[in-house]
mmCIF file of C-alpha atoms and ligand atoms in Angstrom:
data_model
loop_
_atom_site.group_PDB
_atom_site.id
_atom_site.type_symbol
_atom_site.label_atom_id
_atom_site.label_comp_id
_atom_site.label_asym_id
_atom_site.label_seq_id
_atom_site.Cartn_x
_atom_site.Cartn_y
_atom_site.Cartn_z
ATOM 1 C CA UNK A 220 0.000 0.000 0.000
ATOM 2 C CA UNK A 221 1.278 3.471 -0.845
ATOM 3 C CA UNK A 222 0.930 6.549 1.328
ATOM 4 C CA UNK A 223 -0.185 10.027 0.361
ATOM 5 C CA UNK A 224 -0.771 13.412 2.003
ATOM 6 C CA UNK A 225 -4.331 14.308 1.010
ATOM 7 C CA UNK A 226 -4.843 17.435 3.107
ATOM 8 C CA UNK A 227 -2.814 20.062 4.919
ATOM 9 C CA UNK A 228 -3.774 22.734 7.444
ATOM 10 C CA UNK A 229 -2.207 25.289 9.740
ATOM 11 C CA UNK A 230 -3.273 27.590 12.553
ATOM 12 C CA UNK A 231 -1.436 30.530 14.064
ATOM 13 C CA UNK A 232 -2.115 32.971 16.880
ATOM 14 C CA UNK A 233 -3.387 36.382 15.817
ATOM 15 C CA UNK A 234 -0.919 38.301 17.975
ATOM 16 C CA UNK A 235 2.288 39.350 16.165
ATOM 17 C CA UNK A 236 5.471 40.187 18.089
ATOM 18 C CA UNK A 237 7.874 42.183 15.902
ATOM 19 C CA UNK A 238 11.611 42.691 16.275
ATOM 20 C CA UNK A 239 10.870 46.358 17.010
ATOM 21 C CA UNK A 240 8.720 45.295 19.973
ATOM 22 C CA UNK A 241 11.507 42.975 21.197
ATOM 23 C CA UNK A 242 13.856 45.991 21.169
ATOM 24 C CA UNK A 243 11.653 47.401 23.945
ATOM 25 C CA UNK A 244 11.906 44.203 26.044
ATOM 26 C CA UNK A 245 15.589 43.213 25.820
ATOM 27 C CA UNK A 246 18.956 44.542 24.668
ATOM 28 C CA UNK A 247 18.671 43.646 20.975
ATOM 29 C CA UNK A 248 17.993 45.235 17.609
ATOM 30 C CA UNK A 249 15.962 44.494 14.501
ATOM 31 C CA UNK A 250 19.204 44.628 12.554
ATOM 32 C CA UNK A 251 20.937 41.988 14.757
ATOM 33 C CA UNK A 252 17.974 39.609 14.677
ATOM 34 C CA UNK A 253 17.416 40.008 10.925
ATOM 35 C CA UNK A 254 21.090 39.595 10.020
ATOM 36 C CA UNK A 255 21.792 36.655 12.346
ATOM 37 C CA UNK A 256 18.515 34.762 11.944
ATOM 38 C CA UNK A 257 16.317 36.169 9.147
ATOM 39 C CA UNK A 258 13.402 36.460 11.572
ATOM 40 C CA UNK A 259 11.295 39.670 11.445
ATOM 41 C CA UNK A 260 8.300 38.696 13.573
ATOM 42 C CA UNK A 261 6.694 35.743 15.331
ATOM 43 C CA UNK A 262 3.195 34.792 16.532
ATOM 44 C CA UNK A 263 2.421 34.596 20.244
ATOM 45 C CA UNK A 264 -0.527 32.712 21.767
ATOM 46 C CA UNK A 265 -2.993 34.688 23.894
ATOM 47 C CA UNK A 266 -4.310 33.720 27.323
ATOM 48 C CA UNK A 267 -6.850 30.964 26.865
ATOM 49 C CA UNK A 268 -5.098 29.567 23.785
ATOM 50 C CA UNK A 269 -3.287 26.239 24.216
ATOM 51 C CA UNK A 270 -1.233 23.862 22.081
ATOM 52 C CA UNK A 271 -4.383 21.753 21.662
ATOM 53 C CA UNK A 272 -6.335 24.818 20.416
ATOM 54 C CA UNK A 273 -3.982 25.327 17.472
ATOM 55 C CA UNK A 274 -3.420 21.605 16.872
ATOM 56 C CA UNK A 275 -7.174 21.005 16.551
ATOM 57 C CA UNK A 276 -7.664 24.067 14.323
ATOM 58 C CA UNK A 277 -4.863 22.948 11.981
ATOM 59 C CA UNK A 278 -6.227 19.386 12.048
ATOM 60 C CA UNK A 279 -9.745 20.556 11.121
ATOM 61 C CA UNK A 280 -8.396 22.417 8.074
ATOM 62 C CA UNK A 281 -6.360 19.410 6.938
ATOM 63 C CA UNK A 282 -9.391 17.115 7.330
ATOM 64 C CA UNK A 283 -11.574 19.550 5.353
ATOM 65 C CA UNK A 284 -9.067 19.662 2.495
ATOM 66 C CA UNK A 285 -8.799 15.857 2.473
ATOM 67 C CA UNK A 286 -12.607 15.538 2.710
ATOM 68 C CA UNK A 287 -12.161 13.125 5.595
ATOM 69 C CA UNK A 288 -14.559 13.047 8.570
ATOM 70 C CA UNK A 289 -13.003 13.073 12.071
ATOM 71 C CA UNK A 290 -14.459 9.634 12.854
ATOM 72 C CA UNK A 291 -12.683 8.192 9.792
ATOM 73 C CA UNK A 292 -9.267 8.921 11.340
ATOM 74 C CA UNK A 293 -7.492 5.829 12.738
ATOM 75 C CA UNK A 294 -4.689 7.623 14.543
ATOM 76 C CA UNK A 295 -3.629 11.091 15.715
ATOM 77 C CA UNK A 296 0.123 11.634 16.111
ATOM 78 C CA UNK A 297 1.061 14.946 17.693
ATOM 79 C CA UNK A 298 4.673 16.118 17.829
ATOM 80 C CA UNK A 299 5.174 18.699 20.549
ATOM 81 C CA UNK A 300 7.564 19.811 23.298
ATOM 82 C CA UNK A 301 4.933 22.137 24.739
ATOM 83 C CA UNK A 302 1.963 19.874 25.474
ATOM 84 C CA UNK A 303 -1.074 21.258 27.312
ATOM 85 C CA UNK A 304 -0.049 19.038 30.278
ATOM 86 C CA UNK A 305 2.770 16.515 30.908
ATOM 87 C CA UNK A 306 -0.077 13.992 30.725
ATOM 88 C CA UNK A 307 -2.467 13.065 29.266
ATOM 89 C CA UNK A 308 -1.297 13.353 25.695
ATOM 90 C CA UNK A 309 -2.336 16.590 24.012
ATOM 91 C CA UNK A 310 -3.230 14.281 21.107
ATOM 92 C CA UNK A 311 -6.036 12.849 23.280
ATOM 93 C CA UNK A 312 -7.338 16.380 23.918
ATOM 94 C CA UNK A 313 -7.214 17.027 20.175
ATOM 95 C CA UNK A 314 -9.080 13.751 19.580
ATOM 96 C CA UNK A 315 -11.796 15.030 21.914
ATOM 97 C CA UNK A 316 -11.899 18.489 20.278
ATOM 98 C CA UNK A 317 -12.179 16.986 16.788
ATOM 99 C CA UNK A 318 -14.597 14.183 17.679
ATOM 100 C CA UNK A 319 -12.160 11.677 16.178
ATOM 101 C CA UNK A 320 -13.812 8.903 18.187
ATOM 102 C CA UNK A 321 -12.149 5.988 16.370
ATOM 103 C CA UNK A 322 -8.575 7.250 16.584
ATOM 104 C CA UNK A 323 -5.694 6.069 18.724
ATOM 105 C CA UNK A 324 -4.005 9.272 19.852
ATOM 106 C CA UNK A 325 -0.614 9.954 21.355
ATOM 107 C CA UNK A 326 2.094 12.609 21.539
ATOM 108 C CA UNK A 327 5.628 12.097 20.390
ATOM 109 C CA UNK A 328 8.635 13.982 21.664
ATOM 110 C CA UNK A 329 11.180 14.642 18.923
ATOM 111 C CA UNK A 330 11.427 18.432 19.330
ATOM 112 C CA UNK A 331 11.622 20.228 15.979
ATOM 113 C CA UNK A 332 11.612 16.878 14.144
ATOM 114 C CA UNK A 333 8.259 15.912 15.678
ATOM 115 C CA UNK A 334 6.295 16.252 12.445
ATOM 116 C CA UNK A 335 8.797 14.233 10.362
ATOM 117 C CA UNK A 336 8.960 11.537 13.065
ATOM 118 C CA UNK A 337 5.136 11.466 13.049
ATOM 119 C CA UNK A 338 5.052 11.229 9.276
ATOM 120 C CA UNK A 339 7.484 8.320 9.418
ATOM 121 C CA UNK A 340 5.383 6.437 11.993
ATOM 122 C CA UNK A 341 2.254 7.123 9.926
ATOM 123 C CA UNK A 342 3.997 5.806 6.803
ATOM 124 C CA UNK A 343 4.951 2.550 8.541
ATOM 125 C CA UNK A 344 1.468 1.992 10.015
ATOM 126 C CA UNK A 345 -0.214 2.582 6.659
ATOM 127 C CA UNK A 346 2.258 0.557 4.576
ATOM 128 C CA UNK A 347 1.833 -2.377 6.972
ATOM 129 C CA UNK A 348 -1.954 -2.215 6.602
ATOM 130 C CA UNK A 349 -2.492 -1.402 10.304
ATOM 131 C CA UNK A 350 -4.108 1.993 9.606
ATOM 132 C CA UNK A 351 -5.693 3.750 6.624
ATOM 133 C CA UNK A 352 -5.970 7.404 7.688
ATOM 134 C CA UNK A 353 -3.665 9.186 10.122
ATOM 135 C CA UNK A 354 -3.662 12.815 11.202
ATOM 136 C CA UNK A 355 -0.080 13.998 11.822
ATOM 137 C CA UNK A 356 0.274 17.302 13.668
ATOM 138 C CA UNK A 357 3.139 19.499 14.861
ATOM 139 C CA UNK A 358 1.985 22.080 17.418
ATOM 140 C CA UNK A 359 3.794 24.326 19.881
ATOM 141 C CA UNK A 360 3.395 27.236 22.243
ATOM 142 C CA UNK A 361 7.104 27.884 22.727
ATOM 143 C CA UNK A 362 6.455 31.391 24.068
ATOM 144 C CA UNK A 363 5.501 29.717 27.375
ATOM 145 C CA UNK A 364 8.877 28.001 27.840
ATOM 146 C CA UNK A 365 11.054 30.805 26.484
ATOM 147 C CA UNK A 366 13.059 32.905 28.938
ATOM 148 C CA UNK A 367 11.979 36.412 27.943
ATOM 149 C CA UNK A 368 15.058 37.831 29.701
ATOM 150 C CA UNK A 369 17.495 35.732 27.589
ATOM 151 C CA UNK A 370 18.212 37.544 24.333
ATOM 152 C CA UNK A 371 20.114 34.509 22.995
ATOM 153 C CA UNK A 372 16.935 32.451 22.768
ATOM 154 C CA UNK A 373 13.780 34.533 23.147
ATOM 155 C CA UNK A 374 14.146 36.181 19.748
ATOM 156 C CA UNK A 375 14.099 32.838 17.947
ATOM 157 C CA UNK A 376 10.850 31.119 18.785
ATOM 158 C CA UNK A 377 7.151 31.428 17.954
ATOM 159 C CA UNK A 378 3.820 29.613 18.349
ATOM 160 C CA UNK A 379 1.561 27.759 15.904
ATOM 161 C CA UNK A 380 0.505 24.414 14.466
ATOM 162 C CA UNK A 381 0.460 22.535 11.186
ATOM 163 C CA UNK A 382 -1.174 19.250 10.225
ATOM 164 C CA UNK A 383 -1.427 16.718 7.418
ATOM 165 C CA UNK A 384 -3.893 13.937 6.660
ATOM 166 C CA UNK A 385 -1.913 10.888 5.557
ATOM 167 C CA UNK A 386 -3.878 8.192 3.737
ATOM 168 C CA UNK A 387 -3.439 4.806 2.103
ATOM 169 C CA UNK A 388 -3.550 5.069 -1.668
ATOM 170 C CA UNK A 389 -3.214 2.819 -4.703
ATOM 171 C CA UNK A 390 -1.492 5.698 -6.569
ATOM 172 C CA UNK A 391 2.210 5.324 -7.206
ATOM 173 C CA UNK A 392 2.631 9.013 -6.257
ATOM 174 C CA UNK A 393 2.854 10.114 -2.635
ATOM 175 C CA UNK A 394 5.297 9.613 0.181
ATOM 176 C CA UNK A 395 8.382 8.021 -1.396
ATOM 177 C CA UNK A 396 10.421 7.614 1.808
ATOM 178 C CA UNK A 397 11.048 8.864 5.316
ATOM 179 C CA UNK A 398 14.345 8.725 7.218
ATOM 180 C CA UNK A 399 14.645 9.548 10.911
ATOM 181 C CA UNK A 400 17.792 9.743 13.054
ATOM 182 C CA UNK A 401 18.857 10.598 16.612
ATOM 183 C CA UNK A 402 22.119 11.675 18.211
ATOM 184 C CA UNK A 403 21.599 11.406 21.965
ATOM 185 C CA UNK A 404 25.208 12.433 22.583
ATOM 186 C CA UNK A 405 24.089 16.038 22.225
ATOM 187 C CA UNK A 406 20.889 16.061 24.260
ATOM 188 C CA UNK A 407 22.212 18.759 26.599
ATOM 189 C CA UNK A 408 22.929 21.326 23.875
ATOM 190 C CA UNK A 409 19.239 22.171 23.539
ATOM 191 C CA UNK A 410 16.785 21.285 26.287
ATOM 192 C CA UNK A 411 14.330 22.371 28.953
ATOM 193 C CA UNK A 412 15.957 21.471 32.303
ATOM 194 C CA UNK A 413 12.952 21.894 34.591
ATOM 195 C CA UNK A 414 9.489 20.344 34.785
ATOM 196 C CA UNK A 415 10.599 16.707 34.330
ATOM 197 C CA UNK A 416 11.660 13.997 36.804
ATOM 198 C CA UNK A 417 15.292 15.137 36.962
ATOM 199 C CA UNK A 418 14.535 18.584 38.354
ATOM 200 C CA UNK A 419 11.067 18.374 39.882
ATOM 201 C CA UNK A 420 9.360 21.717 40.309
ATOM 202 C CA UNK A 421 10.244 23.944 43.238
ATOM 203 C CA UNK A 422 9.939 27.719 43.323
ATOM 204 C CA UNK A 423 13.728 28.006 43.594
ATOM 205 C CA UNK A 424 14.654 25.583 40.822
ATOM 206 C CA UNK A 425 11.830 26.207 38.427
ATOM 207 C CA UNK A 426 11.508 29.980 38.682
ATOM 208 C CA UNK A 427 14.558 31.489 40.439
ATOM 209 C CA UNK A 428 17.117 29.267 38.657
ATOM 210 C CA UNK A 429 14.996 29.559 35.498
ATOM 211 C CA UNK A 430 15.017 25.809 34.849
ATOM 212 C CA UNK A 431 11.576 26.041 33.284
ATOM 213 C CA UNK A 432 13.011 27.704 30.237
ATOM 214 C CA UNK A 433 14.760 26.571 27.040
ATOM 215 C CA UNK A 434 18.560 26.297 27.286
ATOM 216 C CA UNK A 435 20.553 26.273 24.081
ATOM 217 C CA UNK A 436 24.198 26.364 22.971
ATOM 218 C CA UNK A 437 23.344 28.283 19.799
ATOM 219 C CA UNK A 438 26.693 28.009 18.018
ATOM 220 C CA UNK A 439 26.981 24.258 18.565
ATOM 221 C CA UNK A 440 23.370 23.671 17.561
ATOM 222 C CA UNK A 441 23.955 25.656 14.399
ATOM 223 C CA UNK A 442 26.909 23.518 13.300
ATOM 224 C CA UNK A 443 25.178 20.217 14.038
ATOM 225 C CA UNK A 444 21.975 21.373 12.307
ATOM 226 C CA UNK A 445 23.716 22.085 9.004
ATOM 227 C CA UNK A 446 25.573 18.753 8.962
ATOM 228 C CA UNK A 447 22.598 16.664 10.109
ATOM 229 C CA UNK A 448 20.079 18.215 7.743
ATOM 230 C CA UNK A 449 22.442 17.691 4.828
ATOM 231 C CA UNK A 450 22.833 14.015 5.862
ATOM 232 C CA UNK A 451 19.046 13.541 6.117
ATOM 233 C CA UNK A 452 18.422 15.196 2.739
ATOM 234 C CA UNK A 453 21.058 13.026 1.047
ATOM 235 C CA UNK A 454 19.585 9.883 2.648
ATOM 236 C CA UNK A 455 16.209 10.759 1.085
ATOM 237 C CA UNK A 456 17.673 11.441 -2.358
ATOM 238 C CA UNK A 457 20.013 8.422 -2.409
ATOM 239 C CA UNK A 458 17.341 5.954 -1.350
ATOM 240 C CA UNK A 459 15.177 7.111 -4.266
ATOM 241 C CA UNK A 460 18.066 7.325 -6.755
ATOM 242 C CA UNK A 461 17.442 11.039 -7.163
ATOM 243 C CA UNK A 462 19.645 14.108 -7.280
ATOM 244 C CA UNK A 463 19.043 17.477 -5.655
ATOM 245 C CA UNK A 464 18.253 18.827 -9.125
ATOM 246 C CA UNK A 465 15.172 16.533 -9.184
ATOM 247 C CA UNK A 466 13.693 18.413 -6.213
ATOM 248 C CA UNK A 467 10.953 20.927 -7.104
ATOM 249 C CA UNK A 468 10.589 22.373 -3.605
ATOM 250 C CA UNK A 469 12.789 21.999 -0.522
ATOM 251 C CA UNK A 470 10.976 22.672 2.756
ATOM 252 C CA UNK A 471 13.525 22.737 5.602
ATOM 253 C CA UNK A 472 12.836 23.271 9.296
ATOM 254 C CA UNK A 473 12.544 27.037 9.757
ATOM 255 C CA UNK A 474 15.059 27.810 12.533
ATOM 256 C CA UNK A 475 17.555 30.238 11.095
ATOM 257 C CA UNK A 476 17.956 31.703 7.605
ATOM 258 C CA UNK A 477 21.700 31.087 7.743
ATOM 259 C CA UNK A 478 21.181 27.390 8.495
ATOM 260 C CA UNK A 479 18.752 27.101 5.565
ATOM 261 C CA UNK A 480 21.116 28.945 3.199
ATOM 262 C CA UNK A 481 24.066 26.773 4.241
ATOM 263 C CA UNK A 482 22.154 23.542 3.559
ATOM 264 C CA UNK A 483 20.791 24.821 0.244
ATOM 265 C CA UNK A 484 24.345 25.710 -0.774
ATOM 266 C CA UNK A 485 25.678 22.260 0.187
ATOM 267 C CA UNK A 486 22.865 20.608 -1.817
ATOM 268 C CA UNK A 487 23.308 23.074 -4.728
ATOM 269 C CA UNK A 488 19.643 24.076 -4.522
ATOM 270 C CA UNK A 489 18.799 27.487 -6.025
ATOM 271 C CA UNK A 490 16.927 29.986 -3.824
ATOM 272 C CA UNK A 491 13.687 29.688 -5.822
ATOM 273 C CA UNK A 492 13.419 26.005 -4.851
ATOM 274 C CA UNK A 493 13.809 26.686 -1.109
ATOM 275 C CA UNK A 494 10.673 27.516 0.864
ATOM 276 C CA UNK A 495 11.242 30.100 3.595
ATOM 277 C CA UNK A 496 8.634 31.655 5.866
ATOM 278 C CA UNK A 497 10.626 32.031 9.089
ATOM 279 C CA UNK A 498 10.678 35.827 8.709
ATOM 280 C CA UNK A 499 6.950 35.687 9.613
ATOM 281 C CA UNK A 500 6.877 33.027 12.321
ATOM 282 C CA UNK A 501 10.356 32.404 13.752
ATOM 283 C CA UNK A 502 11.139 28.864 14.851
ATOM 284 C CA UNK A 503 7.897 27.048 15.701
ATOM 285 C CA UNK A 504 9.722 23.737 16.357
ATOM 286 C CA UNK A 505 7.583 20.730 15.312
ATOM 287 C CA UNK A 506 5.044 23.069 13.670
ATOM 288 C CA UNK A 507 7.494 24.718 11.305
ATOM 289 C CA UNK A 508 7.512 22.126 8.496
ATOM 290 C CA UNK A 509 3.743 21.441 8.418
ATOM 291 C CA UNK A 510 2.959 25.191 8.508
ATOM 292 C CA UNK A 511 5.379 25.717 5.608
ATOM 293 C CA UNK A 512 3.993 22.701 3.723
ATOM 294 C CA UNK A 513 0.453 24.019 4.133
ATOM 295 C CA UNK A 514 1.416 27.505 2.951
ATOM 296 C CA UNK A 515 3.254 26.106 -0.076
ATOM 297 C CA UNK A 516 0.337 23.808 -0.861
ATOM 298 C CA UNK A 517 -2.414 26.425 -0.532
ATOM 299 C CA UNK A 518 -0.474 29.082 -2.436
ATOM 300 C CA UNK A 519 -0.008 26.736 -5.411
ATOM 301 C CA UNK A 520 3.765 26.460 -4.999
ATOM 302 C CA UNK A 521 3.448 22.678 -5.171
ATOM 303 C CA UNK A 522 1.899 21.103 -8.275
ATOM 304 C CA UNK A 523 0.895 17.504 -8.873
ATOM 305 C CA UNK A 524 3.935 15.398 -9.694
ATOM 306 C CA UNK A 525 6.392 17.804 -8.022
ATOM 307 C CA UNK A 526 9.152 16.303 -5.892
ATOM 308 C CA UNK A 527 9.021 17.840 -2.404
ATOM 309 C CA UNK A 528 11.804 17.319 0.136
ATOM 310 C CA UNK A 529 11.095 17.943 3.842
ATOM 311 C CA UNK A 530 14.128 18.185 6.156
ATOM 312 C CA UNK A 531 14.184 18.618 9.940
ATOM 313 C CA UNK A 532 16.535 19.040 12.878
ATOM 314 C CA UNK A 533 15.810 19.489 16.570
ATOM 315 C CA UNK A 534 16.644 18.887 20.210
ATOM 316 C CA UNK A 535 17.770 15.400 21.145
ATOM 317 C CA UNK A 536 19.342 15.755 18.641
ATOM 318 C CA UNK A 537 16.761 14.411 16.229
ATOM 319 C CA UNK A 538 16.745 14.868 12.495
ATOM 320 C CA UNK A 539 15.032 13.440 9.456
ATOM 321 C CA UNK A 540 13.662 13.826 5.982
ATOM 322 C CA UNK A 541 10.662 12.903 3.879
ATOM 323 C CA UNK A 542 10.563 12.791 0.093
ATOM 324 C CA UNK A 543 7.214 13.106 -1.675
ATOM 325 C CA UNK A 544 5.970 13.048 -5.244
ATOM 326 C CA UNK A 545 2.965 15.387 -4.842
HETATM 327 N N1 ACO B 826 20.632 40.699 20.150
HETATM 328 C C1 ACO B 826 21.840 41.276 20.125
HETATM 329 N N2 ACO B 826 22.958 40.588 20.409
HETATM 330 C C2 ACO B 826 22.853 39.292 20.705
HETATM 331 C C3 ACO B 826 21.614 38.643 20.730
HETATM 332 C C4 ACO B 826 20.476 39.391 20.443
HETATM 333 N N3 ACO B 826 19.234 38.853 20.436
HETATM 334 N N4 ACO B 826 21.814 37.348 21.045
HETATM 335 C C5 ACO B 826 23.134 37.190 21.208
HETATM 336 N N5 ACO B 826 23.758 38.358 21.004
HETATM 337 C C6 ACO B 826 25.180 38.652 21.094
HETATM 338 C C7 ACO B 826 25.908 37.672 21.974
HETATM 339 O O1 ACO B 826 25.797 38.048 23.330
HETATM 340 C C8 ACO B 826 27.316 37.796 21.454
HETATM 341 O O2 ACO B 826 27.884 38.942 22.004
HETATM 342 P P1 ACO B 826 29.414 38.912 22.519
HETATM 343 O O3 ACO B 826 30.232 38.623 21.284
HETATM 344 O O4 ACO B 826 29.596 40.255 23.069
HETATM 345 O O5 ACO B 826 29.468 37.803 23.516
HETATM 346 C C9 ACO B 826 27.121 38.052 19.960
HETATM 347 O O6 ACO B 826 25.763 38.502 19.815
HETATM 348 C C10 ACO B 826 27.317 36.844 19.101
HETATM 349 O O7 ACO B 826 26.604 35.746 19.696
HETATM 350 P P2 ACO B 826 26.605 34.332 19.029
HETATM 351 O O8 ACO B 826 25.839 33.397 19.887
HETATM 352 O O9 ACO B 826 27.998 33.936 18.652
HETATM 353 O O10 ACO B 826 25.789 34.656 17.701
HETATM 354 P P3 ACO B 826 25.514 33.725 16.486
HETATM 355 O O11 ACO B 826 25.939 34.393 15.254
HETATM 356 O O12 ACO B 826 25.963 32.309 16.729
HETATM 357 O O13 ACO B 826 23.918 33.704 16.462
HETATM 358 C C11 ACO B 826 22.102 32.290 17.075
HETATM 359 C C12 ACO B 826 23.208 33.183 17.573
HETATM 360 C C13 ACO B 826 21.167 33.107 16.219
HETATM 361 C C14 ACO B 826 21.356 31.717 18.252
HETATM 362 C C15 ACO B 826 22.742 31.173 16.219
HETATM 363 O O14 ACO B 826 23.776 30.548 16.923
HETATM 364 C C16 ACO B 826 21.750 30.137 15.828
HETATM 365 O O15 ACO B 826 20.813 30.403 15.104
HETATM 366 N N6 ACO B 826 21.972 28.894 16.294
HETATM 367 C C17 ACO B 826 21.064 27.841 15.979
HETATM 368 C C18 ACO B 826 19.941 27.956 16.895
HETATM 369 C C19 ACO B 826 18.786 27.236 16.383
HETATM 370 O O16 ACO B 826 18.474 27.314 15.212
HETATM 371 N N7 ACO B 826 18.170 26.539 17.278
HETATM 372 C C20 ACO B 826 17.072 25.812 16.992
HETATM 373 C C21 ACO B 826 17.408 24.668 16.038
HETATM 374 S S1 ACO B 826 16.834 23.238 16.608
HETATM 375 C C22 ACO B 826 15.350 23.595 17.003
HETATM 376 O O17 ACO B 826 14.700 24.232 16.228
HETATM 377 C C23 ACO B 826 14.847 23.209 18.340
#
């Protein structure tokens, strides 16, 4: 059985936080942020909006495009590092919000690679005949685990969600391959120290020592991201006997413009084949690729038969790729 994405959707908070507004909060400048990252603004969730709110909204749009009813979904896979609660799974809350009564639902923790990891699991379940329709979502509210006093990190991240309906198909087109990788050696270069079993919450640890918030060795992450995303992209191309020149659209994880440019250069991909929207949203972790895929899809930047390469990198480290013939 082959596997195909039949619908995409995305949902973003209405509130925009610009670089100019960040200049009022911390010692930074629009020029520094733009030059070093490419980010101009990001979306920030309002009170009363949760990861599940955006995940369900993105999921609804993907289901509508695929013309699939919620009760026809066999599984909901939600990649997130900012779940509504440590448990239960935010995917179960999304199941409830959507009325996807026949789905098995669970979260997966692969940081910014959450959507690609979800896509890979969905592919295996469908190819094996164990499921026919799976809703894969990446959703985050990173603004709630960002240290707004740390200029090294708070400028980078944003909130939002993206989703895809993945279905069994007899077509030869569709998902050609997924590759997922981990490098646990580097887990401590990008992580959230507090709120888990290693540093259980206390006022001192969680708040005063700021363990609730994202910690990142930006320079190290940068170097690993470029190498790993190149490796994942080449794995996708090699396993399908393709070259980078066969790719119609490259959709990389949207973390930093310089990371994207470096990978595109290594793969010899011209700028017009590289999808970039991080100037609008910053790094939305697991949501970045499905939001970008949905924007590219709805704006007509992907046509039937196009070869689309998705490429991710995130905390863990985790990284991976998916190659599709649309
Ligand atoms: N405004 C102004 N100056 C700043 C800011 C800021 N927001 N942040 C840092 N600086 C300063 C630093 O303090 C430093 O000053 P110093 O030389 O006086 O010490 C100087 O700028 C240079 O800092 P670097 O950290 O060396 O800057 P760099 O060019 O490496 O850019 C950045 C930092 C943007 C974080 C970069 O390393 C990066 O993008 N790394 C990858 C991060 C990333 O993409 N993470 C997510 C990927 S995985 C995932 O998505 C979960």
